[in-house]
Short mmCIF file of C-alpha atoms in Angstrom, two decimals:
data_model
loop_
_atom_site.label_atom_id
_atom_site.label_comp_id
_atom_site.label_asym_id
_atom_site.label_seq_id
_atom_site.Cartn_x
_atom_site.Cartn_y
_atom_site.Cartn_z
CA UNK A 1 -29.35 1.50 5.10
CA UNK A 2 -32.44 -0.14 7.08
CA UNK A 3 -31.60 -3.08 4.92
CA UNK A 4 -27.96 -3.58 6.38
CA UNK A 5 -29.56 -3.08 9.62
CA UNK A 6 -32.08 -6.07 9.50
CA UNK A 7 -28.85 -7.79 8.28
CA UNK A 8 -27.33 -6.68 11.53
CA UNK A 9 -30.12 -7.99 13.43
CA UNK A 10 -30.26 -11.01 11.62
CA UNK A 11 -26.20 -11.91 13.10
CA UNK A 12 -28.01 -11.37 16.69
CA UNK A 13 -31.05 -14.14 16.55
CA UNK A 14 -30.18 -16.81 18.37
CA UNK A 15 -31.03 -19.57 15.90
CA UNK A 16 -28.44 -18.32 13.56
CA UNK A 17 -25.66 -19.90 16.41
CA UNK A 18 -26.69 -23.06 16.82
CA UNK A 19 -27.85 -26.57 14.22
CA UNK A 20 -27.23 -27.69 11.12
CA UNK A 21 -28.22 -24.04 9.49
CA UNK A 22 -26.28 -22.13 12.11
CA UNK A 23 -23.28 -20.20 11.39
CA UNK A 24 -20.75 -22.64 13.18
CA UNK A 25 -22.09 -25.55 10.98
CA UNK A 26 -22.73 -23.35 7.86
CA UNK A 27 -18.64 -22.33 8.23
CA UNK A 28 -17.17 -25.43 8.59
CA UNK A 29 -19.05 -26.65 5.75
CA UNK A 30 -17.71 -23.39 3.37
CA UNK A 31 -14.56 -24.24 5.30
CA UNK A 32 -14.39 -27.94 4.25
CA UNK A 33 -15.17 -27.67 0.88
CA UNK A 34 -12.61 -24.84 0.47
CA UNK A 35 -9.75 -26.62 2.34
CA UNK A 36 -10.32 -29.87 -0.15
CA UNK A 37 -9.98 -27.69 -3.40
CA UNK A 38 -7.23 -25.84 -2.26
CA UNK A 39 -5.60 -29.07 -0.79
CA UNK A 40 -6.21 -30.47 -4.32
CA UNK A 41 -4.87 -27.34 -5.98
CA UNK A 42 -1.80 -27.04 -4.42
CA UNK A 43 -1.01 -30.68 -4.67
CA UNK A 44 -1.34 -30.56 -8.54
CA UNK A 45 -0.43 -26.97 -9.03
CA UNK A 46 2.74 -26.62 -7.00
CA UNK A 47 4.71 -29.18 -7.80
CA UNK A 48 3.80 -28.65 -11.57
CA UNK A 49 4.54 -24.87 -11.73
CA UNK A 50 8.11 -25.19 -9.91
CA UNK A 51 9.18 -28.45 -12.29
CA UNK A 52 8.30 -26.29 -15.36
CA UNK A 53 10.08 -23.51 -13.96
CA UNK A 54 13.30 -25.36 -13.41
CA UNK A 55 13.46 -26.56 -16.64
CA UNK A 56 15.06 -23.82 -18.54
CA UNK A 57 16.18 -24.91 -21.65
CA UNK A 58 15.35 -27.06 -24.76
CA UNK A 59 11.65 -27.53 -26.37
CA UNK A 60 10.00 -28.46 -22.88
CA UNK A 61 10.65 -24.99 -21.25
CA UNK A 62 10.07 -23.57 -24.69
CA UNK A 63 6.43 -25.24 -24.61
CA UNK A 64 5.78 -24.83 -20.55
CA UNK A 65 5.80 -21.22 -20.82
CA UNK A 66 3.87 -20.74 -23.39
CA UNK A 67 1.22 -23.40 -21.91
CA UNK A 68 1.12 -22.09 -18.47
CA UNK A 69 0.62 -18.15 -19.05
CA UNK A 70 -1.80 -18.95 -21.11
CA UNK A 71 -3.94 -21.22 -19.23
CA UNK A 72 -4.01 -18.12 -16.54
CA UNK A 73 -6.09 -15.42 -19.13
CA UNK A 74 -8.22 -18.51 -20.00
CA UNK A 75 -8.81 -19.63 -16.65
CA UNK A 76 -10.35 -16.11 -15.93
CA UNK A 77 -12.77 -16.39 -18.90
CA UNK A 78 -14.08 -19.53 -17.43
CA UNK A 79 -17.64 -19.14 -16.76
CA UNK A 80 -17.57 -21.17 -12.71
CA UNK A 81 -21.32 -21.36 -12.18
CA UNK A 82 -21.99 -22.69 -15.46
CA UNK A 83 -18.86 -24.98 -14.83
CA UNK A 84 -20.71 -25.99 -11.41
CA UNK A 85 -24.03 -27.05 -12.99
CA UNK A 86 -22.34 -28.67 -16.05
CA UNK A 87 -20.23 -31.11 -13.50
CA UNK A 88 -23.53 -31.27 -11.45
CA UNK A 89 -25.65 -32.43 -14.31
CA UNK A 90 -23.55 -34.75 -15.68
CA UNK A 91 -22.02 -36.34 -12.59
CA UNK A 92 -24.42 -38.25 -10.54
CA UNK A 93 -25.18 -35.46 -8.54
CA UNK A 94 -25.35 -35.01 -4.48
CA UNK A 95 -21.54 -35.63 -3.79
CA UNK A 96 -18.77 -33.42 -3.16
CA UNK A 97 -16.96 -34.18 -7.15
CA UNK A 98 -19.27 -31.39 -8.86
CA UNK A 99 -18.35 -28.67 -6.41
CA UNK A 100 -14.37 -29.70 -5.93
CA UNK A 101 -14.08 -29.51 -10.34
CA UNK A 102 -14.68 -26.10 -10.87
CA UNK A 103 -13.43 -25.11 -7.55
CA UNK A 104 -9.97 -26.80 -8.37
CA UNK A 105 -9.90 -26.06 -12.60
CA UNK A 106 -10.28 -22.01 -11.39
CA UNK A 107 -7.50 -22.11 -8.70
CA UNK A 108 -4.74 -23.92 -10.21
CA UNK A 109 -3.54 -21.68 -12.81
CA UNK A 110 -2.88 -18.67 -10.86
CA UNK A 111 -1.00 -21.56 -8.45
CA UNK A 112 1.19 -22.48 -11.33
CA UNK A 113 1.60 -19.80 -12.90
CA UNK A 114 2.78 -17.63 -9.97
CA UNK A 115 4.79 -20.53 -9.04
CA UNK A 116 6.41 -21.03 -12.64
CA UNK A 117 7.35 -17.11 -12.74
CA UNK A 118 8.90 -17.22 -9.46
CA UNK A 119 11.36 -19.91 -10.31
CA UNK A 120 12.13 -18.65 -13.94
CA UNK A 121 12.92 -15.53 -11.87
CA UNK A 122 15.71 -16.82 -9.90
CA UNK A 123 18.81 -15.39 -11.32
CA UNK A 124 21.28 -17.65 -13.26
CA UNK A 125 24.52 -17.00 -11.05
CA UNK A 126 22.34 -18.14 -7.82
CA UNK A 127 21.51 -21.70 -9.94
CA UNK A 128 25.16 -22.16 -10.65
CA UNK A 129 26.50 -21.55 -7.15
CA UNK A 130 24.10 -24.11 -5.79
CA UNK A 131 25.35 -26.40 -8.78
CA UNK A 132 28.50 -25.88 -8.06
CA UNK A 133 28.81 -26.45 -4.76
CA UNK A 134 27.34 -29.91 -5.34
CA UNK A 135 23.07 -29.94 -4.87
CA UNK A 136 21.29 -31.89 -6.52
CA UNK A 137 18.72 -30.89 -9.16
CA UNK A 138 15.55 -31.30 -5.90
CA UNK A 139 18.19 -29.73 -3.81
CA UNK A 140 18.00 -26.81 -6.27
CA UNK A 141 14.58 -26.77 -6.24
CA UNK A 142 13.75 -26.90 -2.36
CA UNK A 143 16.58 -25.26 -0.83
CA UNK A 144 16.85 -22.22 -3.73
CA UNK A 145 14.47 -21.46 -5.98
CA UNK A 146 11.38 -22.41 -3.52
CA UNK A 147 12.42 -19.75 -1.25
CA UNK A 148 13.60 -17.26 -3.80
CA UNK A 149 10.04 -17.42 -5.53
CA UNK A 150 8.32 -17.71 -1.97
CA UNK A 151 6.94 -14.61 -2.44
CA UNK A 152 5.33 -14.85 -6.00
CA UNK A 153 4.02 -18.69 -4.98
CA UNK A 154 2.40 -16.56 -1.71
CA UNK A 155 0.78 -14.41 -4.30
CA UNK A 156 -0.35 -17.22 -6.15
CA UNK A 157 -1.49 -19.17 -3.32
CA UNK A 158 -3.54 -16.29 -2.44
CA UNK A 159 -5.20 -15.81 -5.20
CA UNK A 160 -6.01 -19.14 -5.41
CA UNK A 161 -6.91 -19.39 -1.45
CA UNK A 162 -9.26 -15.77 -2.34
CA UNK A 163 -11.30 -17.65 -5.60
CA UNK A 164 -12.02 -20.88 -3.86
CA UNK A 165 -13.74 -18.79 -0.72
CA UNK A 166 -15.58 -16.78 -2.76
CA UNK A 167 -17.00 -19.33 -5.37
CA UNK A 168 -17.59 -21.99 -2.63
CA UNK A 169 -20.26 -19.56 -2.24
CA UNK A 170 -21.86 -21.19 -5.50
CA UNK A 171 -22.02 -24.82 -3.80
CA UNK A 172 -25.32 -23.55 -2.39
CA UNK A 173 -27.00 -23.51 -6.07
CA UNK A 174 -26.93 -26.86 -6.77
CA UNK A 175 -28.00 -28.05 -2.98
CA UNK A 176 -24.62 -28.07 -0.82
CA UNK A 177 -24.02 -25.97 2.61
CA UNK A 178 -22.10 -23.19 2.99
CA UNK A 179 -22.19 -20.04 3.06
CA UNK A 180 -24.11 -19.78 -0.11
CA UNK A 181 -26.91 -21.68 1.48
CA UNK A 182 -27.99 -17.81 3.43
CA UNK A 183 -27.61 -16.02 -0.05
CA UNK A 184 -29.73 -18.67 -2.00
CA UNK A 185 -32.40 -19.87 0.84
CA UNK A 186 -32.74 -16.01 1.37
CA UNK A 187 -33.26 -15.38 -2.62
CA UNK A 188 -35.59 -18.20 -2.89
CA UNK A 189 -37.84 -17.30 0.41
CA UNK A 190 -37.43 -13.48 -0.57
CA UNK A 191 -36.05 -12.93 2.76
CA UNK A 192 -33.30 -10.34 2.64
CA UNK A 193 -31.91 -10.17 5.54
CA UNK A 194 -30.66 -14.05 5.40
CA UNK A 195 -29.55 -12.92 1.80
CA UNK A 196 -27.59 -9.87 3.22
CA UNK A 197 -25.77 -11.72 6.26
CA UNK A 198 -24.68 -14.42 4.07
CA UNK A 199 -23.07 -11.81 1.70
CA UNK A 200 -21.64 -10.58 4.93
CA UNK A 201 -20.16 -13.67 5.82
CA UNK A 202 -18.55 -14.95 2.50
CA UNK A 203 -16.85 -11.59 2.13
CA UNK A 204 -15.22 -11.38 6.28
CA UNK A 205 -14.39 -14.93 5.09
CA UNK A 206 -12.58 -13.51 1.63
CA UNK A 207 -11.07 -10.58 3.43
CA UNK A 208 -9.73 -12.86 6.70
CA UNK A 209 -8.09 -15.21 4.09
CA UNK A 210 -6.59 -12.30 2.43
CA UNK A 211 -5.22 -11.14 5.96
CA UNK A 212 -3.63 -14.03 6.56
CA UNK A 213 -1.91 -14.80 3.32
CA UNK A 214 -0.38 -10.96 4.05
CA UNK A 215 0.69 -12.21 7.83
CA UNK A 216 2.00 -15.51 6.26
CA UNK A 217 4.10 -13.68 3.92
CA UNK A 218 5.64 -11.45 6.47
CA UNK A 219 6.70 -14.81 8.61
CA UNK A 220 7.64 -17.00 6.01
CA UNK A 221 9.39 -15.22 3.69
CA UNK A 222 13.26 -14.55 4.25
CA UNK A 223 14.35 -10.91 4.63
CA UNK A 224 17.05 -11.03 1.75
CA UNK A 225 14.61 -11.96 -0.64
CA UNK A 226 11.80 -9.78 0.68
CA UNK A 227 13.32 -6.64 -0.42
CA UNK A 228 14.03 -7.33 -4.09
CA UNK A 229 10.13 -7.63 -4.16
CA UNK A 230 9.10 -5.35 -1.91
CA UNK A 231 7.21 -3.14 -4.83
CA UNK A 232 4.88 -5.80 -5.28
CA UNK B 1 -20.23 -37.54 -32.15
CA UNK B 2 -23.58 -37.50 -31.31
CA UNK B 3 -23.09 -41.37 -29.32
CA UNK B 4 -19.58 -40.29 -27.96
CA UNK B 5 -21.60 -37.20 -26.34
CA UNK B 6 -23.92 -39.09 -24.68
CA UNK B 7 -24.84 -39.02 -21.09
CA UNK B 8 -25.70 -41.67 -18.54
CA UNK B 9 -29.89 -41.40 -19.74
CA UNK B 10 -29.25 -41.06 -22.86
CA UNK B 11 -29.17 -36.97 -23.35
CA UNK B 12 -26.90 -35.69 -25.59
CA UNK B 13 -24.59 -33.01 -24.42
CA UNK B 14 -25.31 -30.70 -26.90
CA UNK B 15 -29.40 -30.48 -28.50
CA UNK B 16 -28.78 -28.48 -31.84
CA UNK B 17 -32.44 -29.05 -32.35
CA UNK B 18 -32.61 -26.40 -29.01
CA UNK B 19 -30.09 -23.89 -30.01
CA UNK B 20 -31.97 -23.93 -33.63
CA UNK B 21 -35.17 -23.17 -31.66
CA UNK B 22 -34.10 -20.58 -29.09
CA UNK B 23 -31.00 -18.34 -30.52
CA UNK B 24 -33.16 -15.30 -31.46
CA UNK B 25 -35.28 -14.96 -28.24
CA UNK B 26 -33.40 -16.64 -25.76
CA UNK B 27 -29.63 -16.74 -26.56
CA UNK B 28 -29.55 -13.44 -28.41
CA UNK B 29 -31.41 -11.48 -25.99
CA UNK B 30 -28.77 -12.74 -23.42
CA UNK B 31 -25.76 -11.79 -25.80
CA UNK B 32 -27.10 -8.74 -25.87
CA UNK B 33 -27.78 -8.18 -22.05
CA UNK B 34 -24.24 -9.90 -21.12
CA UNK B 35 -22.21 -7.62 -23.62
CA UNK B 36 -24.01 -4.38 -21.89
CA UNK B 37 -23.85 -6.21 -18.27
CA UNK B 38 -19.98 -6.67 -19.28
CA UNK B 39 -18.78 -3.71 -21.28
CA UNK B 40 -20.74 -0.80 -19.41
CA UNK B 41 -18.05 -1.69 -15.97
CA UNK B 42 -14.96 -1.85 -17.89
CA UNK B 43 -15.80 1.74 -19.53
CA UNK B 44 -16.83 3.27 -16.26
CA UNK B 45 -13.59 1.63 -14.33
CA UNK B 46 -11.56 2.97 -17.18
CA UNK B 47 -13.24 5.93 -17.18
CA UNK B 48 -12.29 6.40 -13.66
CA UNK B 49 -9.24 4.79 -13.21
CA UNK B 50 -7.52 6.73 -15.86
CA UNK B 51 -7.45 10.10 -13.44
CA UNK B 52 -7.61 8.27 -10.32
CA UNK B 53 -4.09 6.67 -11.09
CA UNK B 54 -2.86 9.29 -13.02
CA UNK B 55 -3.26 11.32 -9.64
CA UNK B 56 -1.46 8.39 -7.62
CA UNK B 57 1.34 8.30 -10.01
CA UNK B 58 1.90 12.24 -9.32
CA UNK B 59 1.23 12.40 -5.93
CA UNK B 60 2.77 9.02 -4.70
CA UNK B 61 1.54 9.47 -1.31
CA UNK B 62 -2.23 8.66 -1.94
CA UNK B 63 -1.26 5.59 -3.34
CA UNK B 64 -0.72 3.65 -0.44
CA UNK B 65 -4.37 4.06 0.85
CA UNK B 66 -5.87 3.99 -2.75
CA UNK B 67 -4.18 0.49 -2.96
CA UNK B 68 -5.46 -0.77 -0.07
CA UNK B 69 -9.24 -0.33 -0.83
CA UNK B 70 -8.29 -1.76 -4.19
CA UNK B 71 -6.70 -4.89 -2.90
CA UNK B 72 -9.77 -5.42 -0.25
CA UNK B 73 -12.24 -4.45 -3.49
CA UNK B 74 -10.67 -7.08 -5.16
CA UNK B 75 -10.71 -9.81 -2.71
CA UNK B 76 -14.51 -9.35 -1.77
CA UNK B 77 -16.66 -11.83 -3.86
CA UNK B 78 -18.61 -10.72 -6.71
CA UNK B 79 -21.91 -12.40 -5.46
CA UNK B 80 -21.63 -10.95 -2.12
CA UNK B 81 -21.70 -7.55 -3.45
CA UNK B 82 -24.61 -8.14 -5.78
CA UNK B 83 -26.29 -9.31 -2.36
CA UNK B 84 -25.56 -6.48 -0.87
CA UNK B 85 -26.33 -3.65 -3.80
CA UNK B 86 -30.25 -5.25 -4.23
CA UNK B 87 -31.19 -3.57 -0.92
CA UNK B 88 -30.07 -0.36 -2.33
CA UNK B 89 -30.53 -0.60 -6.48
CA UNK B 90 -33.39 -3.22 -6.37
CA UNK B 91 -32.63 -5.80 -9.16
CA UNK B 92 -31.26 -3.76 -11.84
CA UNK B 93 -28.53 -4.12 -14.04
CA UNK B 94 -26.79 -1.30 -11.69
CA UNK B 95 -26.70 -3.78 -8.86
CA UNK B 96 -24.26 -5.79 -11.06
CA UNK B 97 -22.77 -2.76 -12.87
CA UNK B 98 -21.34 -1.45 -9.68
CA UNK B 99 -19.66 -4.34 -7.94
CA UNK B 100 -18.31 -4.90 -11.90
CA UNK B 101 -16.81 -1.35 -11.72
CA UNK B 102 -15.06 -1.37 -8.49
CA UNK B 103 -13.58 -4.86 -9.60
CA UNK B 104 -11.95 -3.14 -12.77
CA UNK B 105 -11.54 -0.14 -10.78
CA UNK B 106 -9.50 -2.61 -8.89
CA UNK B 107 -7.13 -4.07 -11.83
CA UNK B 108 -7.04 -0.67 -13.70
CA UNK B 109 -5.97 1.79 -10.79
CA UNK B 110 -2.74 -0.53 -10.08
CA UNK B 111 -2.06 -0.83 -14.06
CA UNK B 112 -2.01 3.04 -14.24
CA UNK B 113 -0.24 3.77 -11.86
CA UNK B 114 2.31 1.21 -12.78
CA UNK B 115 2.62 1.63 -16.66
CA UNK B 116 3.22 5.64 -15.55
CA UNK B 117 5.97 4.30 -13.04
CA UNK B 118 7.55 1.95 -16.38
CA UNK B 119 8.30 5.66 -18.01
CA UNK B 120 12.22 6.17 -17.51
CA UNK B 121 12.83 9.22 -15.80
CA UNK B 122 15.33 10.35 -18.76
CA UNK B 123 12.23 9.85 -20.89
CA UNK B 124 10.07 12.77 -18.26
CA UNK B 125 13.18 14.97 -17.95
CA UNK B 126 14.19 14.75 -21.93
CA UNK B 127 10.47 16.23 -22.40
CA UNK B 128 10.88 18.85 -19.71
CA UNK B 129 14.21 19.93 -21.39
CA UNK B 130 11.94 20.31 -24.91
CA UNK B 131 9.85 22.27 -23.27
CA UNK B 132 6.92 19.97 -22.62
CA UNK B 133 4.12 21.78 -19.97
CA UNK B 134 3.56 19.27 -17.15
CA UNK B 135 -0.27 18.10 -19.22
CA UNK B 136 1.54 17.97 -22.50
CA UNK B 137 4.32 15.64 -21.16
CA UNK B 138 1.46 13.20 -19.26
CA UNK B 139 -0.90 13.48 -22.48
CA UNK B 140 1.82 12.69 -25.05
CA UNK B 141 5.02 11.18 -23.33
CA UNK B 142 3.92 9.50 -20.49
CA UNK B 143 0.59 7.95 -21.28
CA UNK B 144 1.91 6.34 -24.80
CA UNK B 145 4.35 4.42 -22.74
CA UNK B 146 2.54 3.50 -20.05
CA UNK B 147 -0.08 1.98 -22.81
CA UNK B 148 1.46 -1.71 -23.06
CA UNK B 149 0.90 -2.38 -18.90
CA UNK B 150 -2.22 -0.25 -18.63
CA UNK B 151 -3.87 -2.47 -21.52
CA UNK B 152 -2.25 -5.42 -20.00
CA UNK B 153 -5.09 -4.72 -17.07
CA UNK B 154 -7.88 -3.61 -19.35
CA UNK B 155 -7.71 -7.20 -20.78
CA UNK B 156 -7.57 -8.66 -17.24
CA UNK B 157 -10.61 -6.75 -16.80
CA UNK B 158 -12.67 -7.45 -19.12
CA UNK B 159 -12.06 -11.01 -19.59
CA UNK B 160 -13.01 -11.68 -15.51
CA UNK B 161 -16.06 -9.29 -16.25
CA UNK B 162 -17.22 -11.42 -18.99
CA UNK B 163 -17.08 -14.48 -16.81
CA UNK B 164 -18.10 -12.81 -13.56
CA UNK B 165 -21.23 -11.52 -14.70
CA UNK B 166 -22.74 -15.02 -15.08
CA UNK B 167 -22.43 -15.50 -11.64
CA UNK B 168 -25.10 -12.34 -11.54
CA UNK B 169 -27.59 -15.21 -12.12
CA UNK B 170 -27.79 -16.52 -8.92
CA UNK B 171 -29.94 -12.94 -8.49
CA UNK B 172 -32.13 -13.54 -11.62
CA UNK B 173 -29.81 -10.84 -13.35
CA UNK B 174 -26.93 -12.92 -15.19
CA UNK B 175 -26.55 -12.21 -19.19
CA UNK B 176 -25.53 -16.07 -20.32
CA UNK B 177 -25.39 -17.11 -17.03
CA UNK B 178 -29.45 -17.46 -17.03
CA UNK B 179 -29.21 -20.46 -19.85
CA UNK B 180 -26.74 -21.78 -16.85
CA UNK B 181 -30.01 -21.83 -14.31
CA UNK B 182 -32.20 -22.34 -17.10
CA UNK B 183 -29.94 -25.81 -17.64
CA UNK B 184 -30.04 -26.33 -13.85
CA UNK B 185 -33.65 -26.04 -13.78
CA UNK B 186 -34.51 -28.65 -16.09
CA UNK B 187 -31.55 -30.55 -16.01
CA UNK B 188 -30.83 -30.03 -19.40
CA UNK B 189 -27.14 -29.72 -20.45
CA UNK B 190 -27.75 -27.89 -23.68
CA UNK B 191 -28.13 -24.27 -22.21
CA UNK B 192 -24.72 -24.77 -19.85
CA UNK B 193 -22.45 -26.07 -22.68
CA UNK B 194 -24.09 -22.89 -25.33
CA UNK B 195 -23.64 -21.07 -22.20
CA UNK B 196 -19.92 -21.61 -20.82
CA UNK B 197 -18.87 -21.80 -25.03
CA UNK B 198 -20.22 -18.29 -25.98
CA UNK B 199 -19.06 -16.93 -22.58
CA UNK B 200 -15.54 -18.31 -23.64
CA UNK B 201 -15.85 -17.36 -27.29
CA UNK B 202 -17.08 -13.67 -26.01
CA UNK B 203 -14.05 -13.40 -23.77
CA UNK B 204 -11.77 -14.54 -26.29
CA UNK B 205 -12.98 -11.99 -29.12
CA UNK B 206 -12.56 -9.07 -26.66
CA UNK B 207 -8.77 -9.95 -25.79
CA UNK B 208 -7.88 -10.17 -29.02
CA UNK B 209 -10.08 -7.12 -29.79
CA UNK B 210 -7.87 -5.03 -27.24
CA UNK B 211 -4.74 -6.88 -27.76
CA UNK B 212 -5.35 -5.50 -31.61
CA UNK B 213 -5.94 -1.95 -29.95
CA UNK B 214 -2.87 -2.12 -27.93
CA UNK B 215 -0.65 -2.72 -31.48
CA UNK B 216 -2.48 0.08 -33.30
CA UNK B 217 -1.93 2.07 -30.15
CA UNK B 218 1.88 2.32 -29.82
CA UNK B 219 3.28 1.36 -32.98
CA UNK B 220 6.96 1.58 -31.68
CA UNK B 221 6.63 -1.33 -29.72
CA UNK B 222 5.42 -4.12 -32.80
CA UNK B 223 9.30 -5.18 -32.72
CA UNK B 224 9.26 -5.93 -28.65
CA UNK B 225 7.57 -8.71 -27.15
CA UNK B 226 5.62 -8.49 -23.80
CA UNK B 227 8.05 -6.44 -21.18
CA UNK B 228 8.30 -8.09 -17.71
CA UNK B 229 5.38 -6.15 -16.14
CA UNK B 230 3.18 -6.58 -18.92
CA UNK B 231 3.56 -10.54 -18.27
CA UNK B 232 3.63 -10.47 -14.63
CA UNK B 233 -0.39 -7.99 -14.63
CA UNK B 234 -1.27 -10.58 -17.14
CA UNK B 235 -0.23 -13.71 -15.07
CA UNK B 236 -1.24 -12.52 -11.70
CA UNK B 237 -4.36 -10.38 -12.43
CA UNK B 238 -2.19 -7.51 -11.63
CA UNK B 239 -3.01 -8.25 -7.20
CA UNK B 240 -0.09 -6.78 -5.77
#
C-alpha cells in the first residue's frame, strides 16, 4: 500500500505540473497521438463497415462478411508492441508513422465490424419503406441505417476509442511522449513511484473515455431505437 | 525473397541464420514462458467465472454491479495494471497473471451469464416437469446450451491473452514479447517478425483448439451455424 502512496505523493510535486515532462504536456501528447489514430480509424473504418453492410446481396456481401468478422478475432491476436517496434525499425524512425500503424491496424476492425453488424441488422421492411418512399441508396444509408446501428457503431467506436488510449501508452518504448514516458522513464531509472502515477494516469484516461462514450450514447442515440438494444 | 525483403541498410527482414542459432535457448524458453504466462489466466478466469455467472444468471440482481466492475476491468489497460501489481507481487509472473485473469474474468462473466440467459424458458420448465433438481437441471440442461456463447468468450479470451501478454515486456516479464525488446535493442528485425509470427501462429492454434472443443462439446449443434450471440461476443469482444 506504501507504494500507491508514494504514487500519491508523486501527483502532488510540483514539477509534475509544469514543462515538457509535466502532466499537461505529457496529456496532450497521449492526447494527440490518440486523436490522429482514431481520426484515421474512423475515416477508413466507418465508411467501409456501413458500405459493406448495405450491400446485402450477391458475391460482394457474400465475401464482406466473411472478411470483416474475421479480421476482428485476428486483430485481437495481433501482437501491438511487437507491431510498434517492427514499424519503428523499419521506418526511418523518430516520426509519428510508427506509432499511428499499429495504433490504427488494432482499432479499425472492431470500427468496422461493429459498424457492418449494425447495418446488416436493420430490418428488411424498414429498407423498403425508405425505398419506397423514394431515398436514394446514401439517403438509405445516412438517414436509416446510420441511426438504426448508432448504437452498435457507439460500441465499436468505443472499443476502438478504449485500445488506442491504452496502447498509446506503448509510444513511450520506442522514444515518443505520453503517458508511457512515466511508466518507461520510471522502469528504466527504477523509480516507482513515476512508474505507478503513470499507470494511474493511462487508466483515469481509459476509464474517462469509457465514460464518455456511455454519456455520448445516451445523447445521441434516438429513443425508438434505444430500447430494442437496451440488453446490450 | 531474400532481395525483395530487404531493408533500407541492407538487413534482411528475416535472419534464418538467427532463428537456426537461438530456437532452443531463446525462442523455446519464451514459448514455453508465454504459453504458461497465457494459459494459467484463462484457467483461473474460467475457473472463476463459471460460478460467478452462474450465480448472476440465478440471482439477476447482482448482475448489474458484477457488470459494472467487469466493464471498468476491461477498459483499464493491461500495462497499467502490471505497473501497478510490481509494488505488490514484485516482478513475477503473478504480476501479469492477475491483471490477465480479471481481463478474462471480464469476457467470461458476461458470456456466462448470457449463454445461461440463450436457454428457452420451455427448455428450464420441460426439465422441472421431468423432475430435474434445481443442480441437475443447471449441470445437464442449462450449461450444454449455454456452451456455444460461453466458448464464444473463452476464445475471445484467450486469443487477447496471447497477444496481451507481450506487452508484459515493457516490465522485463513478456513471454515472446522479450524477442520484441530484444529486436528493439539491437535494431534487429529478426526477433520482432519470429516474434509477432509465433504470437499469431500460437493464437491461431488455440482458437481452433477450442473451436474443436466447442464441436465435441455439444454435438447437437454440428448442423447450426454460429447463432446471433455467438457472432455478436465474437465480433465485439463480448463489451456490453
Amino acid at each position: 500500500m506504501n507504494a500507491i502512496l508514494n504514487a500519491l505523493e508523486w501527483f502532488g510535486r510540483s514539477e509534475q505540473w509544469s514543462g515538457v515532462d509535466g502532466i499537461p504536456n505529457r496529456l496532450l501528447e497521449h492526447l494527440w497521438y490518440s486523436l490522429l489514430a482514431f481520426a484515421l480509424t474512423v475515416l477508413i473504418a466507418l465508411p467501409l463497415g456501413l458500405l459493406l453492410g448495405h450491400v446485402r446481396q450477391g458475391r460482394l456481401a457474400a465475401v464482406s462478411g466473411f472478411v470483416v468478422t474475421s479480421s476482428a478475432n485476428a486483430a485481437r491476436a495481433l501482437p501491438t508492441l511487437g507491431l510498434l517496434i517492427l514499424a519503428v525499425i523499419l521506418t526511418s524512425a523518430g516520426d509519428l508513422v510508427p506509432i499511428l500503424i499499429p495504433l490504427v491496424v488494432l482499432a479499425v476492425p472492431p470500427v468496422l465490424v461493429n459498424a457492418y453488424a449494425g447495418v446488416q441488422q436493420v430490418e428488411p421492411g424498414l429498407r423498403d419503406a425508405a425505398e419506397g418512399m423514394g431515398m436514394t441508396a446514401p439517403q438509405v444509408i445516412l438517414r436509416l441505417e446510420l441511426p438504426v446501428a448508432l448504437p452498435l457503431v457507439l460500441l465499436g467506436l468505443r472499443t476502438a476509442a478504449i485500445q488506442i488510449v491504452s496502447t498509446a501508452t506503448l509510444a513511450a518504448y520506442v522514444g515518443l511522449g505520453g503517458f508511457g514516458r512515466y511508466i518507461v522513464d520510471g522502469y528504466a531509472r527504477q523509480e516507482y513511484d513515476r512508474m505507478a502515477g503513470g499507470a494511474i494516469l493511462v487508466a483515469v484516461l481509459a476509464v474517462v473515455i469509457q465514460l464518455v462514450f456511455t454519456a455520448l450514447r445516451r445523447f445521441v442515440v434516438s429513443p425508438g431505437t434505444r430500447l430494442q438494444y437496451a440488453g446490450s | 525473397m531474400y532481395a525483395a525483403l530487404a531493408i533500407g541498410d541492407g538487413e534482411p527482414l528475416i535472419r534464418w541464420d538467427w532463428i537456426a542459432r537461438n530456437w532452443d535457448d531463446d525462442i523455446l524458453e519464451s514459448l514455453k514462458e508465454h504459453l504458461i504466462l497465457s494459459f494459467t489466466p484463462i484457467l483461473l478466469g474460467f475457473l472463476i467465472a463459471l460460478p460467478l455467472g452462474i450465480a448472476c444468471a440465478r440471482w439477476r440482481r447482482f448482475y448489474p454491479p458484477v457488470l459494472a466492475v467487469t466493464s471498468v476491468l476491461y477498459a483499464l489497460p493491461a500495462i497499467a495494471l502490471f505497473v501497478v501489481l510490481v509494488a505488490f507481487t514484485g516482478l513475477t509472473y503473478t504480476t501479469v497473471i492477475i491483471p490477465l485473469t480479471l481481463y478474462t474474468l471480464s469476457v467470461l462473466v458476461p458470456s456466462v451469464v448470457d449463454g445461461l440467459g440463450s436457454v428457452p424458458d420451455h427448455v428450464r420448465k420441460s426439465a422441472t416437469a421431468m423432475g430435474f433438481g434445481e443442480t441437475r437441471r443447471m449441470v445437464q440442461v442449462e450449461l450444454p446450451i449455454a456452451v456455444p456463447v460461453v466458448m464464444a468468450g473463452l476464445r475471445v479470451a484467450t486469443v487477447s491473452n496471447i497477444s496481451l501478454v507481450s506487452v508484459g515486456a515493457m516490465i522485463g516479464i513478456g513471454g515472446l514479447g522479450e524477442l520484441f525488446t530484444d529486436g528493439l535493442r539491437r535494431d534487429f528485425p529478426t526477433p520482432l517478425v519470429v516474434g509477432i509470427v509465433l504470437i499469431i501462429a500460437l493464437a491461431f492454434v488455440s482458437d481452433m483448439v477450442l473451436l474443436l472443443i466447442q464441436r465435441l462439446l455439444t454435438p447437437w449443434e454440428r448442423t447450426r451455424g454460429a447463432s446471433k450471440r455467438e457472432k455478436e461476443v465474437l465480433a465485439t469482444g463480448g463489451a456490453a
